[in-house]
Amino acid sequence: MELNSIKPAAGAKHAKRRVGRGIGSGLGKTAGRGHKGQKSRSGGYHKVGFEGGQMPLQRRLPKRGFKSHLLKFNAEISLTALNNLGLAEVDVLALKQAGLVSELAKVVKVIKSGEISTAVKLSGVVATAGAKAAIEAAGGSLA
């Protein structure tokens, strides 16, 4: 191989299509844009979702749902996670240090998911009715 014989791979290069350069090129006159209409004009196109003036789909459909921006301050913890924690007294700070709830959490709720066998004293943490019953059955308490 010599420097003067190096060529790009077959099909890697192709000639740029020169439109509007006469009848002999095959792309003269309308330059491949057809006849008249918005799409034949320079700068003539529409925005995404435009339906020709008809009310667009995203505006015809009703708005639904709501996501509270305050949800990031709420956290949940299961009975299983509480059992695996292995602490006698649990508060929000202990849960944050263990990495079970986010640092932003202000309200922590214990949900009845799994089982608890150790007695745990909760302070500053709320619990569902089922979770409260399970904690008290295991000898724990809520403050």
Short mmCIF file of N, CA and C in Angstrom, two decimals:
data_model
loop_
_atom_site.label_atom_id
_atom_site.label_comp_id
_atom_site.label_asym_id
_atom_site.label_seq_id
_atom_site.Cartn_x
_atom_site.Cartn_y
_atom_site.Cartn_z
N MET A 1 0.83 -1.18 0.00
CA MET A 1 0.00 0.00 0.00
C MET A 1 0.88 1.25 0.00
N GLU A 2 0.50 2.22 -0.82
CA GLU A 2 1.20 3.50 -0.89
C GLU A 2 0.23 4.61 -0.51
N LEU A 3 0.78 5.72 -0.08
CA LEU A 3 -0.07 6.85 0.30
C LEU A 3 -0.95 7.33 -0.84
N ASN A 4 -0.45 7.19 -2.08
CA ASN A 4 -1.24 7.68 -3.22
C ASN A 4 -2.31 6.69 -3.67
N SER A 5 -2.36 5.51 -3.03
CA SER A 5 -3.37 4.52 -3.43
C SER A 5 -4.46 4.33 -2.36
N ILE A 6 -4.39 5.13 -1.29
CA ILE A 6 -5.38 5.00 -0.22
C ILE A 6 -6.72 5.57 -0.69
N LYS A 7 -7.77 4.81 -0.52
CA LYS A 7 -9.12 5.25 -0.91
C LYS A 7 -10.09 4.92 0.22
N PRO A 8 -11.15 5.70 0.36
CA PRO A 8 -12.17 5.34 1.36
C PRO A 8 -12.89 4.05 0.93
N ALA A 9 -13.51 3.38 1.89
CA ALA A 9 -14.22 2.14 1.60
C ALA A 9 -15.33 2.37 0.59
N ALA A 10 -15.66 1.34 -0.14
CA ALA A 10 -16.70 1.43 -1.16
C ALA A 10 -18.04 1.80 -0.52
N GLY A 11 -18.67 2.86 -1.00
CA GLY A 11 -19.96 3.28 -0.47
C GLY A 11 -19.87 4.26 0.69
N ALA A 12 -18.63 4.53 1.14
CA ALA A 12 -18.48 5.45 2.27
C ALA A 12 -18.69 6.90 1.84
N LYS A 13 -18.34 7.21 0.63
CA LYS A 13 -18.48 8.58 0.11
C LYS A 13 -19.54 8.60 -0.98
N HIS A 14 -20.32 9.64 -1.03
CA HIS A 14 -21.27 9.81 -2.13
C HIS A 14 -21.40 11.29 -2.43
N ALA A 15 -21.70 11.60 -3.68
CA ALA A 15 -21.77 12.98 -4.12
C ALA A 15 -23.00 13.66 -3.52
N LYS A 16 -22.84 14.93 -3.11
CA LYS A 16 -23.94 15.71 -2.56
C LYS A 16 -24.93 15.99 -3.68
N ARG A 17 -26.21 15.92 -3.37
CA ARG A 17 -27.24 16.13 -4.38
C ARG A 17 -27.37 17.63 -4.65
N ARG A 18 -27.03 18.05 -5.87
CA ARG A 18 -27.11 19.47 -6.23
C ARG A 18 -28.44 19.70 -6.94
N VAL A 19 -29.38 20.25 -6.20
CA VAL A 19 -30.73 20.46 -6.76
C VAL A 19 -30.83 21.84 -7.40
N GLY A 20 -31.79 21.94 -8.34
CA GLY A 20 -32.04 23.22 -9.00
C GLY A 20 -30.92 23.66 -9.90
N ARG A 21 -30.26 22.71 -10.58
CA ARG A 21 -29.14 23.05 -11.45
C ARG A 21 -29.39 22.60 -12.89
N GLY A 22 -30.60 22.78 -13.36
CA GLY A 22 -30.90 22.53 -14.76
C GLY A 22 -31.60 21.21 -15.02
N ILE A 23 -32.23 21.14 -16.18
CA ILE A 23 -33.06 20.00 -16.56
C ILE A 23 -32.26 18.71 -16.71
N GLY A 24 -31.00 18.83 -17.15
CA GLY A 24 -30.18 17.64 -17.40
C GLY A 24 -29.80 16.90 -16.12
N SER A 25 -29.83 17.58 -14.98
CA SER A 25 -29.43 16.94 -13.72
C SER A 25 -30.52 16.01 -13.19
N GLY A 26 -31.72 16.19 -13.67
CA GLY A 26 -32.85 15.41 -13.18
C GLY A 26 -33.49 16.03 -11.94
N LEU A 27 -32.86 17.06 -11.42
CA LEU A 27 -33.41 17.74 -10.25
C LEU A 27 -33.48 19.25 -10.50
N GLY A 28 -33.89 19.60 -11.71
CA GLY A 28 -34.04 21.01 -12.05
C GLY A 28 -35.45 21.47 -11.75
N LYS A 29 -35.81 22.65 -12.20
CA LYS A 29 -37.13 23.26 -12.06
C LYS A 29 -37.62 23.25 -10.61
N THR A 30 -38.42 22.26 -10.19
CA THR A 30 -38.97 22.26 -8.83
C THR A 30 -37.99 21.68 -7.81
N ALA A 31 -36.86 21.16 -8.25
CA ALA A 31 -35.79 20.65 -7.39
C ALA A 31 -36.27 19.57 -6.43
N GLY A 32 -37.14 18.68 -6.89
CA GLY A 32 -37.57 17.55 -6.08
C GLY A 32 -38.60 17.89 -5.03
N ARG A 33 -39.18 19.11 -5.10
CA ARG A 33 -40.14 19.52 -4.08
C ARG A 33 -41.59 19.41 -4.55
N GLY A 34 -41.82 18.91 -5.74
CA GLY A 34 -43.19 18.81 -6.25
C GLY A 34 -43.69 20.18 -6.69
N HIS A 35 -45.00 20.34 -6.81
CA HIS A 35 -45.57 21.60 -7.28
C HIS A 35 -46.33 22.31 -6.16
N LYS A 36 -46.04 23.55 -5.99
CA LYS A 36 -46.75 24.45 -5.05
C LYS A 36 -46.88 23.90 -3.62
N GLY A 37 -47.64 24.55 -2.81
CA GLY A 37 -47.88 24.10 -1.45
C GLY A 37 -46.83 24.56 -0.45
N GLN A 38 -47.18 24.45 0.82
CA GLN A 38 -46.32 24.94 1.90
C GLN A 38 -44.95 24.28 1.91
N LYS A 39 -44.90 22.98 1.63
CA LYS A 39 -43.63 22.25 1.69
C LYS A 39 -42.71 22.55 0.52
N SER A 40 -43.22 23.22 -0.50
CA SER A 40 -42.37 23.56 -1.64
C SER A 40 -41.67 24.90 -1.43
N ARG A 41 -42.13 25.69 -0.48
CA ARG A 41 -41.58 27.03 -0.25
C ARG A 41 -40.35 26.98 0.66
N SER A 42 -39.49 27.97 0.51
CA SER A 42 -38.35 28.03 1.42
C SER A 42 -38.84 28.53 2.77
N GLY A 43 -38.41 27.86 3.83
CA GLY A 43 -38.84 28.25 5.18
C GLY A 43 -40.27 27.87 5.49
N GLY A 44 -40.91 27.12 4.60
CA GLY A 44 -42.31 26.78 4.81
C GLY A 44 -42.46 25.42 5.43
N TYR A 45 -42.73 25.37 6.71
CA TYR A 45 -43.05 24.11 7.36
C TYR A 45 -43.87 24.42 8.59
N HIS A 46 -44.13 23.45 9.43
CA HIS A 46 -45.00 23.65 10.59
C HIS A 46 -44.34 23.12 11.84
N LYS A 47 -44.89 23.49 12.97
CA LYS A 47 -44.32 23.00 14.22
C LYS A 47 -44.82 21.57 14.50
N VAL A 48 -44.14 20.87 15.39
CA VAL A 48 -44.50 19.50 15.75
C VAL A 48 -45.88 19.51 16.40
N GLY A 49 -46.76 18.63 15.95
CA GLY A 49 -48.10 18.55 16.51
C GLY A 49 -49.11 19.45 15.83
N PHE A 50 -48.67 20.24 14.84
CA PHE A 50 -49.60 21.14 14.13
C PHE A 50 -50.47 20.33 13.20
N GLU A 51 -51.78 20.56 13.26
CA GLU A 51 -52.72 19.78 12.46
C GLU A 51 -53.48 20.65 11.46
N GLY A 52 -52.80 21.63 10.92
CA GLY A 52 -53.41 22.45 9.89
C GLY A 52 -54.46 23.41 10.42
N GLY A 53 -54.39 23.76 11.65
CA GLY A 53 -55.37 24.69 12.23
C GLY A 53 -56.42 23.99 13.06
N GLN A 54 -56.59 22.68 12.83
CA GLN A 54 -57.51 21.90 13.68
C GLN A 54 -56.93 21.88 15.08
N MET A 55 -57.81 21.83 16.08
CA MET A 55 -57.34 21.80 17.47
C MET A 55 -56.46 20.56 17.66
N PRO A 56 -55.18 20.73 18.01
CA PRO A 56 -54.28 19.59 18.10
C PRO A 56 -54.66 18.61 19.20
N LEU A 57 -54.23 17.36 19.04
CA LEU A 57 -54.60 16.28 19.94
C LEU A 57 -54.26 16.59 21.39
N GLN A 58 -53.07 17.16 21.62
CA GLN A 58 -52.67 17.42 23.01
C GLN A 58 -53.52 18.50 23.66
N ARG A 59 -54.26 19.27 22.87
CA ARG A 59 -55.16 20.28 23.45
C ARG A 59 -56.61 19.79 23.47
N ARG A 60 -56.92 18.76 22.66
CA ARG A 60 -58.28 18.20 22.66
C ARG A 60 -58.52 17.32 23.87
N LEU A 61 -57.46 16.67 24.36
CA LEU A 61 -57.61 15.74 25.47
C LEU A 61 -57.62 16.49 26.80
N PRO A 62 -58.39 16.01 27.78
CA PRO A 62 -58.45 16.71 29.06
C PRO A 62 -57.16 16.52 29.87
N LYS A 63 -56.92 17.49 30.73
CA LYS A 63 -55.77 17.39 31.62
C LYS A 63 -56.17 16.49 32.78
N ARG A 64 -55.27 15.59 33.17
CA ARG A 64 -55.60 14.67 34.25
C ARG A 64 -54.44 14.52 35.22
N GLY A 65 -54.78 14.29 36.46
CA GLY A 65 -53.78 13.93 37.45
C GLY A 65 -53.11 15.11 38.09
N PHE A 66 -52.41 14.81 39.17
CA PHE A 66 -51.73 15.83 39.95
C PHE A 66 -50.66 15.12 40.76
N LYS A 67 -49.47 15.67 40.81
CA LYS A 67 -48.40 15.12 41.62
C LYS A 67 -47.93 16.19 42.59
N SER A 68 -48.16 15.95 43.84
CA SER A 68 -47.82 16.94 44.86
C SER A 68 -46.31 17.10 44.96
N HIS A 69 -45.87 18.34 45.06
CA HIS A 69 -44.45 18.62 45.23
C HIS A 69 -44.01 18.38 46.67
N LEU A 70 -44.97 18.12 47.54
CA LEU A 70 -44.65 17.87 48.95
C LEU A 70 -44.36 16.39 49.22
N LEU A 71 -44.59 15.51 48.24
CA LEU A 71 -44.38 14.08 48.42
C LEU A 71 -42.93 13.72 48.73
N LYS A 72 -42.00 14.57 48.28
CA LYS A 72 -40.59 14.28 48.51
C LYS A 72 -40.22 14.34 49.99
N PHE A 73 -41.09 14.97 50.81
CA PHE A 73 -40.83 15.08 52.24
C PHE A 73 -41.44 13.92 53.03
N ASN A 74 -42.16 13.02 52.34
CA ASN A 74 -42.77 11.86 52.99
C ASN A 74 -41.96 10.61 52.65
N ALA A 75 -41.88 9.69 53.59
CA ALA A 75 -41.14 8.44 53.35
C ALA A 75 -41.87 7.29 54.02
N GLU A 76 -41.66 6.09 53.47
CA GLU A 76 -42.27 4.88 54.03
C GLU A 76 -41.17 3.90 54.38
N ILE A 77 -41.43 3.10 55.42
CA ILE A 77 -40.49 2.05 55.81
C ILE A 77 -41.30 0.82 56.18
N SER A 78 -40.84 -0.35 55.76
CA SER A 78 -41.58 -1.59 56.03
C SER A 78 -41.19 -2.18 57.38
N LEU A 79 -42.02 -3.08 57.84
CA LEU A 79 -41.74 -3.78 59.11
C LEU A 79 -40.46 -4.61 59.00
N THR A 80 -40.24 -5.20 57.83
CA THR A 80 -39.04 -6.02 57.61
C THR A 80 -37.78 -5.17 57.76
N ALA A 81 -37.80 -3.96 57.15
CA ALA A 81 -36.64 -3.07 57.23
C ALA A 81 -36.41 -2.62 58.67
N LEU A 82 -37.51 -2.41 59.39
CA LEU A 82 -37.43 -2.01 60.79
C LEU A 82 -36.85 -3.14 61.64
N ASN A 83 -37.22 -4.36 61.32
CA ASN A 83 -36.72 -5.53 62.02
C ASN A 83 -35.23 -5.73 61.77
N ASN A 84 -34.81 -5.53 60.51
CA ASN A 84 -33.40 -5.72 60.14
C ASN A 84 -32.49 -4.62 60.68
N LEU A 85 -33.09 -3.48 61.05
CA LEU A 85 -32.31 -2.35 61.56
C LEU A 85 -31.64 -2.72 62.88
N GLY A 86 -32.35 -3.46 63.74
CA GLY A 86 -31.76 -3.97 64.97
C GLY A 86 -31.55 -2.94 66.06
N LEU A 87 -32.33 -1.86 66.05
CA LEU A 87 -32.25 -0.84 67.11
C LEU A 87 -33.44 -0.98 68.04
N ALA A 88 -33.22 -0.65 69.32
CA ALA A 88 -34.32 -0.72 70.30
C ALA A 88 -35.20 0.52 70.20
N GLU A 89 -34.55 1.70 69.97
CA GLU A 89 -35.30 2.95 69.84
C GLU A 89 -35.04 3.51 68.45
N VAL A 90 -36.12 3.81 67.74
CA VAL A 90 -36.00 4.29 66.37
C VAL A 90 -36.69 5.64 66.25
N ASP A 91 -35.97 6.61 65.66
CA ASP A 91 -36.57 7.90 65.31
C ASP A 91 -36.16 8.24 63.88
N VAL A 92 -36.61 9.39 63.40
CA VAL A 92 -36.36 9.78 62.01
C VAL A 92 -34.86 9.91 61.75
N LEU A 93 -34.13 10.47 62.69
CA LEU A 93 -32.69 10.67 62.53
C LEU A 93 -31.95 9.33 62.38
N ALA A 94 -32.36 8.33 63.18
CA ALA A 94 -31.74 7.01 63.09
C ALA A 94 -31.99 6.37 61.74
N LEU A 95 -33.19 6.56 61.20
CA LEU A 95 -33.54 6.00 59.88
C LEU A 95 -32.74 6.69 58.77
N LYS A 96 -32.52 8.00 58.92
CA LYS A 96 -31.73 8.74 57.93
C LYS A 96 -30.28 8.28 57.95
N GLN A 97 -29.74 8.08 59.15
CA GLN A 97 -28.34 7.64 59.28
C GLN A 97 -28.15 6.23 58.74
N ALA A 98 -29.19 5.40 58.88
CA ALA A 98 -29.11 4.03 58.35
C ALA A 98 -29.31 3.99 56.84
N GLY A 99 -29.75 5.12 56.26
CA GLY A 99 -29.97 5.20 54.81
C GLY A 99 -31.28 4.59 54.35
N LEU A 100 -32.21 4.39 55.28
CA LEU A 100 -33.50 3.78 54.91
C LEU A 100 -34.50 4.80 54.38
N VAL A 101 -34.31 6.06 54.76
CA VAL A 101 -35.16 7.13 54.21
C VAL A 101 -34.25 8.24 53.70
N SER A 102 -34.78 9.09 52.84
CA SER A 102 -33.96 10.15 52.25
C SER A 102 -33.69 11.25 53.28
N GLU A 103 -32.68 12.03 53.01
CA GLU A 103 -32.31 13.13 53.90
C GLU A 103 -33.38 14.22 53.95
N LEU A 104 -34.20 14.31 52.90
CA LEU A 104 -35.26 15.33 52.84
C LEU A 104 -36.49 14.97 53.66
N ALA A 105 -36.61 13.68 54.01
CA ALA A 105 -37.83 13.19 54.66
C ALA A 105 -38.10 13.90 55.98
N LYS A 106 -39.37 14.30 56.15
CA LYS A 106 -39.80 14.93 57.39
C LYS A 106 -40.81 14.05 58.11
N VAL A 107 -41.66 13.38 57.33
CA VAL A 107 -42.67 12.48 57.89
C VAL A 107 -42.33 11.06 57.45
N VAL A 108 -42.17 10.16 58.41
CA VAL A 108 -41.87 8.76 58.09
C VAL A 108 -43.00 7.90 58.62
N LYS A 109 -43.50 7.02 57.76
CA LYS A 109 -44.61 6.14 58.15
C LYS A 109 -44.18 4.69 58.00
N VAL A 110 -44.50 3.89 59.01
CA VAL A 110 -44.21 2.45 58.97
C VAL A 110 -45.43 1.77 58.36
N ILE A 111 -45.19 0.94 57.33
CA ILE A 111 -46.29 0.22 56.68
C ILE A 111 -46.19 -1.27 56.99
N LYS A 112 -47.33 -1.94 56.96
CA LYS A 112 -47.36 -3.37 57.29
C LYS A 112 -46.96 -4.19 56.07
N SER A 113 -45.66 -4.36 55.92
CA SER A 113 -45.11 -5.16 54.85
C SER A 113 -44.03 -6.03 55.46
N GLY A 114 -44.27 -7.31 55.55
CA GLY A 114 -43.33 -8.21 56.20
C GLY A 114 -43.70 -8.42 57.65
N GLU A 115 -42.75 -8.90 58.43
CA GLU A 115 -43.01 -9.18 59.84
C GLU A 115 -41.94 -8.56 60.73
N ILE A 116 -42.30 -8.35 61.99
CA ILE A 116 -41.36 -7.84 62.97
C ILE A 116 -41.36 -8.76 64.18
N SER A 117 -40.16 -9.09 64.67
CA SER A 117 -40.08 -10.00 65.80
C SER A 117 -39.44 -9.35 67.02
N THR A 118 -38.70 -8.25 66.81
CA THR A 118 -38.03 -7.58 67.92
C THR A 118 -38.88 -6.42 68.43
N ALA A 119 -38.75 -6.13 69.72
CA ALA A 119 -39.48 -5.00 70.33
C ALA A 119 -38.78 -3.71 69.95
N VAL A 120 -39.53 -2.80 69.37
CA VAL A 120 -38.99 -1.52 68.90
C VAL A 120 -39.82 -0.39 69.46
N LYS A 121 -39.14 0.64 69.97
CA LYS A 121 -39.84 1.82 70.48
C LYS A 121 -39.69 2.92 69.42
N LEU A 122 -40.81 3.34 68.83
CA LEU A 122 -40.79 4.37 67.79
C LEU A 122 -41.10 5.72 68.39
N SER A 123 -40.32 6.73 68.01
CA SER A 123 -40.61 8.09 68.44
C SER A 123 -40.49 9.03 67.25
N GLY A 124 -41.52 9.82 67.03
CA GLY A 124 -41.53 10.75 65.90
C GLY A 124 -41.77 10.07 64.57
N VAL A 125 -42.24 8.82 64.62
CA VAL A 125 -42.52 8.05 63.40
C VAL A 125 -43.96 7.54 63.52
N VAL A 126 -44.74 7.74 62.47
CA VAL A 126 -46.13 7.29 62.47
C VAL A 126 -46.22 5.90 61.85
N ALA A 127 -47.34 5.21 62.09
CA ALA A 127 -47.51 3.86 61.56
C ALA A 127 -48.95 3.64 61.15
N THR A 128 -49.16 2.76 60.19
CA THR A 128 -50.52 2.40 59.79
C THR A 128 -51.12 1.53 60.89
N ALA A 129 -52.43 1.34 60.84
CA ALA A 129 -53.12 0.57 61.87
C ALA A 129 -52.57 -0.85 61.96
N GLY A 130 -52.37 -1.50 60.81
CA GLY A 130 -51.85 -2.87 60.78
C GLY A 130 -50.43 -2.94 61.31
N ALA A 131 -49.60 -1.95 60.95
CA ALA A 131 -48.21 -1.92 61.39
C ALA A 131 -48.15 -1.68 62.89
N LYS A 132 -49.03 -0.81 63.39
CA LYS A 132 -49.06 -0.50 64.83
C LYS A 132 -49.41 -1.77 65.63
N ALA A 133 -50.38 -2.52 65.14
CA ALA A 133 -50.78 -3.75 65.80
C ALA A 133 -49.64 -4.77 65.82
N ALA A 134 -48.90 -4.87 64.71
CA ALA A 134 -47.81 -5.82 64.61
C ALA A 134 -46.65 -5.43 65.53
N ILE A 135 -46.37 -4.12 65.64
CA ILE A 135 -45.30 -3.64 66.50
C ILE A 135 -45.64 -3.89 67.97
N GLU A 136 -46.89 -3.61 68.33
CA GLU A 136 -47.32 -3.84 69.72
C GLU A 136 -47.37 -5.32 70.07
N ALA A 137 -47.71 -6.15 69.10
CA ALA A 137 -47.75 -7.60 69.30
C ALA A 137 -46.33 -8.15 69.55
N ALA A 138 -45.33 -7.49 68.96
CA ALA A 138 -43.93 -7.91 69.14
C ALA A 138 -43.32 -7.32 70.41
N GLY A 139 -44.12 -6.54 71.15
CA GLY A 139 -43.65 -5.96 72.40
C GLY A 139 -43.12 -4.54 72.28
N GLY A 140 -43.29 -3.94 71.11
CA GLY A 140 -42.83 -2.56 70.89
C GLY A 140 -43.90 -1.55 71.23
N SER A 141 -43.55 -0.27 71.03
CA SER A 141 -44.51 0.79 71.31
C SER A 141 -44.28 1.98 70.38
N LEU A 142 -45.30 2.83 70.25
CA LEU A 142 -45.23 4.05 69.47
C LEU A 142 -45.40 5.24 70.38
N ALA A 143 -44.55 6.24 70.19
CA ALA A 143 -44.67 7.45 71.01
C ALA A 143 -44.98 8.65 70.13
#
